[in-house]
Coordinates of C-alpha atoms in Angstrom, one line a residue:
M1 CA -16.7 -133.8 -33.9
L2 CA -16.6 -135.6 -30.5
I3 CA -19.0 -135.2 -27.6
I4 CA -17.0 -136.4 -24.6
A5 CA -17.9 -137.1 -21.0
L6 CA -16.4 -136.4 -17.5
A7 CA -15.6 -138.7 -14.6
G8 CA -17.0 -136.7 -11.7
T9 CA -18.4 -133.5 -10.2
E10 CA -15.3 -131.4 -10.8
L11 CA -13.0 -131.0 -13.8
L12 CA -9.8 -133.0 -13.6
P13 CA -6.5 -131.6 -15.1
A14 CA -6.6 -134.2 -17.9
E15 CA -10.2 -133.3 -18.7
R16 CA -9.2 -129.6 -19.1
E17 CA -6.8 -130.7 -21.7
W18 CA -9.5 -132.7 -23.5
L19 CA -11.8 -129.7 -23.6
G20 CA -9.0 -127.7 -25.3
H21 CA -8.5 -130.3 -28.0
A22 CA -9.6 -129.2 -31.5
A23 CA -11.7 -132.3 -32.0
T24 CA -13.9 -131.7 -28.9
A25 CA -17.3 -130.3 -29.9
G26 CA -19.0 -130.8 -26.5
V27 CA -19.6 -132.6 -23.3
T28 CA -22.5 -134.7 -22.1
L29 CA -23.2 -134.8 -18.4
F30 CA -24.5 -137.8 -16.4
S31 CA -25.7 -138.4 -12.8
R32 CA -22.1 -139.0 -11.8
N33 CA -21.4 -135.3 -12.6
F34 CA -24.3 -134.0 -10.5
K35 CA -24.7 -133.2 -6.8
N36 CA -27.1 -130.2 -6.9
R37 CA -28.0 -127.3 -9.1
L38 CA -25.3 -124.9 -7.8
Q39 CA -22.6 -127.5 -8.2
V40 CA -23.6 -128.5 -11.7
T41 CA -24.0 -124.8 -12.8
G42 CA -20.4 -124.2 -11.6
L43 CA -19.2 -127.3 -13.4
I44 CA -20.8 -126.1 -16.6
K45 CA -19.1 -122.7 -16.2
D46 CA -15.7 -124.4 -15.7
I47 CA -16.3 -126.5 -18.8
R48 CA -17.0 -123.4 -20.9
D49 CA -14.0 -121.6 -19.4
A50 CA -11.7 -124.5 -20.2
S51 CA -12.5 -124.5 -23.9
P52 CA -11.0 -122.0 -26.4
R53 CA -14.1 -122.2 -28.6
P54 CA -17.8 -122.6 -28.2
L55 CA -18.9 -126.1 -27.4
L56 CA -22.1 -128.0 -26.6
V57 CA -23.1 -128.9 -23.0
C58 CA -25.5 -131.9 -23.3
V59 CA -27.5 -134.2 -21.0
D60 CA -30.2 -136.9 -21.1
Q61 CA -33.0 -135.2 -19.2
E62 CA -35.9 -137.2 -20.6
G63 CA -37.9 -137.9 -17.4
G64 CA -38.8 -141.1 -15.8
T65 CA -35.9 -143.6 -15.5
V66 CA -33.6 -141.3 -17.6
Q67 CA -33.3 -138.0 -15.8
R68 CA -29.7 -137.1 -14.8
F69 CA -30.5 -134.0 -12.7
R70 CA -33.0 -134.2 -9.9
G71 CA -33.5 -132.4 -6.6
D72 CA -33.8 -128.8 -7.6
F73 CA -35.4 -129.8 -10.9
T74 CA -38.9 -131.0 -11.6
D75 CA -39.4 -134.7 -11.3
L76 CA -40.5 -135.4 -14.9
P77 CA -42.8 -138.4 -15.6
P78 CA -41.8 -140.9 -18.2
L79 CA -43.0 -140.2 -21.8
A80 CA -45.1 -143.4 -21.6
A81 CA -47.5 -141.6 -19.2
L82 CA -48.2 -139.1 -22.0
G83 CA -49.0 -142.0 -24.4
A84 CA -51.4 -143.6 -21.9
M85 CA -53.2 -140.3 -21.6
Y86 CA -53.4 -139.9 -25.3
G87 CA -55.7 -142.9 -25.6
E88 CA -58.3 -141.2 -23.4
N89 CA -57.8 -137.5 -24.4
P90 CA -55.5 -136.8 -27.4
A91 CA -55.8 -133.1 -27.2
A92 CA -54.9 -132.9 -23.5
A93 CA -52.0 -135.3 -24.0
T94 CA -50.6 -133.4 -26.9
E95 CA -50.8 -130.1 -25.0
L96 CA -49.1 -131.8 -22.0
A97 CA -46.3 -133.2 -24.2
E98 CA -45.5 -129.7 -25.3
E99 CA -45.5 -128.5 -21.7
H100 CA -43.3 -131.4 -20.5
A101 CA -40.8 -130.5 -23.2
W102 CA -41.0 -126.7 -22.5
L103 CA -40.4 -127.2 -18.7
M104 CA -37.6 -129.7 -19.2
A105 CA -35.8 -127.5 -21.7
S106 CA -36.4 -124.3 -19.8
E107 CA -34.8 -125.8 -16.6
M108 CA -31.8 -127.0 -18.6
R109 CA -31.4 -123.7 -20.5
A110 CA -31.6 -121.8 -17.2
I111 CA -28.4 -123.6 -16.1
D112 CA -26.7 -123.1 -19.5
V113 CA -27.2 -126.7 -20.8
D114 CA -27.5 -126.4 -24.6
L115 CA -29.1 -129.7 -25.4
S116 CA -31.1 -132.5 -23.8
F117 CA -31.1 -135.5 -26.1
A118 CA -34.8 -135.7 -26.5
P119 CA -37.4 -136.8 -27.4
V120 CA -37.4 -140.6 -27.7
V121 CA -39.6 -141.5 -30.7
D122 CA -38.9 -145.2 -30.7
L123 CA -42.0 -147.4 -30.6
A124 CA -42.9 -149.0 -27.2
R125 CA -42.7 -152.6 -28.4
G126 CA -40.7 -154.4 -25.8
N127 CA -37.1 -153.1 -26.1
R128 CA -35.3 -153.7 -22.8
A129 CA -33.4 -150.3 -23.0
I130 CA -36.4 -148.2 -24.0
G131 CA -39.3 -149.3 -21.9
T132 CA -41.3 -146.4 -20.5
R133 CA -39.0 -143.9 -22.2
A134 CA -41.1 -144.5 -25.3
L135 CA -44.4 -142.7 -25.8
D136 CA -46.5 -145.5 -27.2
A137 CA -46.5 -148.5 -29.5
D138 CA -48.7 -146.9 -32.1
P139 CA -46.8 -144.9 -34.7
A140 CA -49.5 -142.3 -35.2
T141 CA -49.6 -141.6 -31.4
V142 CA -45.9 -141.3 -31.2
G143 CA -45.8 -139.1 -34.2
A144 CA -48.3 -136.7 -32.8
L145 CA -46.8 -136.5 -29.3
G146 CA -43.2 -136.5 -30.6
A147 CA -44.0 -133.5 -32.8
A148 CA -45.6 -131.7 -29.9
Y149 CA -42.5 -132.4 -27.8
V150 CA -40.2 -131.0 -30.5
R151 CA -42.4 -127.8 -30.5
G152 CA -42.2 -127.4 -26.8
M153 CA -38.4 -127.7 -26.7
R154 CA -38.0 -125.2 -29.4
L155 CA -40.3 -122.8 -27.6
A156 CA -37.9 -122.9 -24.7
G157 CA -34.9 -122.2 -27.0
M158 CA -33.5 -125.7 -27.2
A159 CA -32.8 -127.8 -30.2
A160 CA -34.6 -131.1 -30.3
T161 CA -32.8 -134.4 -30.9
V162 CA -35.0 -137.3 -31.9
K163 CA -33.7 -140.8 -31.2
H164 CA -32.9 -143.6 -32.0
F165 CA -33.1 -143.6 -35.8
P166 CA -34.5 -145.6 -37.5
G167 CA -36.2 -147.0 -34.5
H168 CA -34.9 -148.9 -31.5
G169 CA -38.2 -150.0 -30.0
S170 CA -39.2 -153.0 -32.1
V171 CA -36.3 -155.3 -31.2
A172 CA -35.9 -156.6 -27.6
A173 CA -32.1 -156.5 -27.3
D174 CA -30.4 -153.7 -25.2
T175 CA -27.5 -152.3 -27.3
H176 CA -25.8 -151.1 -24.1
V177 CA -24.9 -154.7 -23.4
E178 CA -25.8 -156.9 -26.3
T179 CA -26.0 -157.0 -30.1
A180 CA -29.4 -156.0 -31.6
I181 CA -30.6 -157.3 -34.9
D182 CA -34.0 -156.4 -36.4
P183 CA -35.0 -158.9 -39.1
R184 CA -38.1 -157.1 -40.3
P185 CA -38.5 -156.1 -44.0
F186 CA -37.6 -152.5 -44.8
E187 CA -41.2 -151.7 -45.9
E188 CA -42.5 -152.5 -42.4
I189 CA -39.9 -150.4 -40.8
R190 CA -40.6 -147.5 -43.2
A191 CA -44.3 -147.7 -42.6
E192 CA -44.1 -147.9 -38.8
D193 CA -40.8 -147.0 -37.1
L194 CA -39.9 -144.2 -39.5
A195 CA -43.3 -142.5 -39.3
P196 CA -42.7 -140.7 -36.0
F197 CA -39.4 -139.4 -37.3
R198 CA -41.1 -137.9 -40.3
E199 CA -43.5 -136.1 -38.0
A200 CA -40.7 -134.8 -35.8
F201 CA -38.7 -133.6 -38.8
A202 CA -41.8 -131.7 -40.1
A203 CA -42.2 -130.1 -36.6
G204 CA -38.6 -128.8 -36.8
A205 CA -36.4 -131.4 -35.1
D206 CA -32.8 -130.1 -35.4
A207 CA -30.9 -133.3 -34.8
V208 CA -31.2 -137.1 -34.9
M209 CA -29.3 -139.8 -32.9
M210 CA -28.6 -143.1 -34.6
A211 CA -29.3 -146.5 -33.2
H212 CA -26.6 -149.2 -32.8
V213 CA -29.1 -151.7 -34.3
V214 CA -28.6 -153.9 -37.4
Y215 CA -31.6 -153.8 -39.7
R216 CA -30.7 -156.9 -41.7
D217 CA -33.0 -156.2 -44.7
V218 CA -31.2 -152.8 -45.3
D219 CA -27.6 -153.3 -44.3
A220 CA -25.4 -155.7 -42.4
L221 CA -23.9 -152.8 -40.4
P222 CA -25.5 -151.1 -37.4
A223 CA -27.5 -148.0 -38.5
G224 CA -24.9 -145.5 -37.2
Y225 CA -22.2 -147.1 -39.4
S226 CA -24.4 -147.4 -42.4
A227 CA -24.2 -144.9 -45.3
R228 CA -27.3 -146.6 -46.7
W229 CA -29.3 -145.5 -43.6
I230 CA -27.6 -142.1 -43.2
R231 CA -26.9 -140.8 -46.7
D232 CA -29.4 -142.7 -48.8
I233 CA -32.5 -143.0 -46.5
L234 CA -32.2 -140.2 -43.9
R235 CA -30.6 -137.5 -46.0
T236 CA -31.8 -138.3 -49.5
D237 CA -35.1 -140.1 -49.2
M238 CA -36.4 -138.3 -46.0
G239 CA -34.7 -135.0 -46.8
F240 CA -33.3 -134.5 -43.3
R241 CA -30.8 -131.5 -43.2
G242 CA -30.1 -131.3 -39.5
V243 CA -27.2 -132.7 -37.4
I244 CA -26.7 -136.4 -37.1
L245 CA -25.2 -137.9 -33.9
S246 CA -24.0 -141.3 -33.1
D247 CA -25.0 -143.1 -29.9
D248 CA -22.2 -143.8 -27.4
I249 CA -19.3 -145.6 -29.0
G250 CA -18.7 -147.3 -25.6
M251 CA -21.9 -149.4 -25.9
F252 CA -21.7 -153.0 -26.8
G253 CA -23.7 -152.4 -30.0
A254 CA -20.8 -150.3 -31.3
V255 CA -18.0 -152.8 -30.9
S256 CA -18.6 -154.6 -34.2
A257 CA -16.5 -151.9 -36.0
G258 CA -13.4 -152.8 -33.9
P259 CA -11.4 -150.6 -31.6
V260 CA -12.4 -147.1 -30.6
S261 CA -10.6 -145.4 -33.5
A262 CA -12.3 -147.7 -36.0
R263 CA -15.7 -146.9 -34.4
I264 CA -15.1 -143.2 -34.8
D265 CA -14.0 -143.6 -38.4
A266 CA -17.0 -145.8 -39.3
H267 CA -19.5 -143.3 -37.9
L268 CA -17.9 -140.3 -39.6
E269 CA -17.4 -142.0 -42.9
A270 CA -21.1 -143.2 -42.9
G271 CA -22.2 -139.5 -42.4
C272 CA -22.5 -138.8 -38.7
D273 CA -21.6 -135.2 -37.8
L274 CA -20.9 -135.8 -34.1
V275 CA -19.7 -138.9 -32.3
L276 CA -20.4 -139.6 -28.6
A277 CA -17.6 -140.9 -26.5
C278 CA -19.2 -141.2 -23.0
Q279 CA -16.8 -143.5 -21.2
P280 CA -13.9 -141.4 -19.8
E281 CA -11.4 -144.2 -20.3
T282 CA -12.1 -144.2 -24.1
I283 CA -11.6 -140.4 -24.6
P284 CA -7.8 -140.2 -24.8
V285 CA -7.8 -142.9 -27.5
A286 CA -10.8 -141.1 -29.2
L287 CA -9.0 -137.8 -29.3
D288 CA -5.8 -139.5 -30.6
A289 CA -7.9 -141.0 -33.4
M290 CA -8.9 -137.6 -34.6
E291 CA -5.3 -136.4 -35.1
H292 CA -5.2 -137.6 -38.8
R293 CA -8.5 -135.9 -39.7
D294 CA -9.2 -132.5 -41.2
L295 CA -11.6 -131.0 -38.7
P296 CA -14.6 -129.1 -39.9
G297 CA -15.7 -125.7 -38.5
G298 CA -18.1 -125.4 -35.7
D299 CA -21.3 -125.5 -37.8
A300 CA -22.9 -128.5 -36.0
V301 CA -22.1 -126.8 -32.7
A302 CA -23.6 -123.5 -33.8
R303 CA -26.7 -125.2 -35.1
L304 CA -27.4 -126.9 -31.8
A305 CA -26.3 -124.3 -29.3
G306 CA -28.9 -122.8 -27.0
R307 CA -30.6 -119.9 -28.7
A308 CA -30.5 -117.7 -25.5
A309 CA -29.0 -118.2 -22.1
G310 CA -31.7 -118.8 -19.4
D311 CA -32.2 -117.3 -16.0
W312 CA -32.9 -119.6 -13.1
T313 CA -34.3 -116.9 -10.8
A314 CA -36.8 -115.8 -13.5
L315 CA -37.8 -119.3 -14.2
S316 CA -38.3 -120.1 -10.5
V317 CA -40.9 -117.3 -10.1
N318 CA -42.5 -118.0 -13.5
P319 CA -46.1 -119.1 -12.6
Q320 CA -46.2 -121.2 -15.7
R321 CA -43.5 -123.5 -14.4
G322 CA -45.5 -124.3 -11.3
L323 CA -48.7 -124.9 -13.3
V324 CA -47.0 -127.3 -15.7
A325 CA -45.2 -129.1 -12.9
A326 CA -48.5 -129.7 -11.1
R327 CA -50.1 -131.1 -14.2
L328 CA -47.2 -133.4 -14.8
A329 CA -47.2 -134.6 -11.2
A330 CA -50.9 -135.6 -11.7
L331 CA -50.0 -138.1 -14.4

């Protein structure tokens, strides 16, 4: 039920214990865990060897400003470049969105990463944390490109995780460091911000990550703590049957629930399936907080695990990889 994080490029003894804990469902990797492809591939193997059960290895490999692994991997343009292209040539931009996703996911699957938390389908309307991570300001454009991105990831054997539900782009505050409150009426949010999520779900998105934003017209709680958003709107009204993840409980936008244990409880009781604990110092407390819970089986892990292991050598000589990389470089 917890997706945890690691301190550096090698497993520490305490981290091996964390990976063996019954509440650990996976690990998300950051730039601090990466030196080069060979090192991170070895780290991923060590992570899997340290766990007595299957777990998820995750990363944010969006492209642009949020790309944790570089060097041996394609330098991916930000999603905003695809949105800019869409205004001039929608068909070409849609095709390239699918190829961007296929290449990103193929490179991650080739080193045994199960899941990149992508795509961002927030609207590009001035949020300080989102910026060029967003495809466009127009819901229809984001819907079309986001659906193409989902298709491309799934073609590469990777589940797609759309974020940050119900839309982080229309409020300026950065939930990493400040409280974010969106005062707009629900009807406006439903007509605009929710539209790309509907398109992504129709395209087969497997998971959704919640926003730490308060949407005042719907609930006084941040969306990830809100049963109204998760159970009533996302599950019932929108019919989403995939996996629901929290955003990182170490972010400022999550502190309103109280200490780490209370944040975990609030997410799970609202309906989240997996909770991200990405600050190493919070993980011992997070694991302790799970001791009183009856843990579910590995259904969420099984649903998001990579469909087939990749092969870096085969991908490296695949001519499609070079063609796609060249097209992306021209953006």
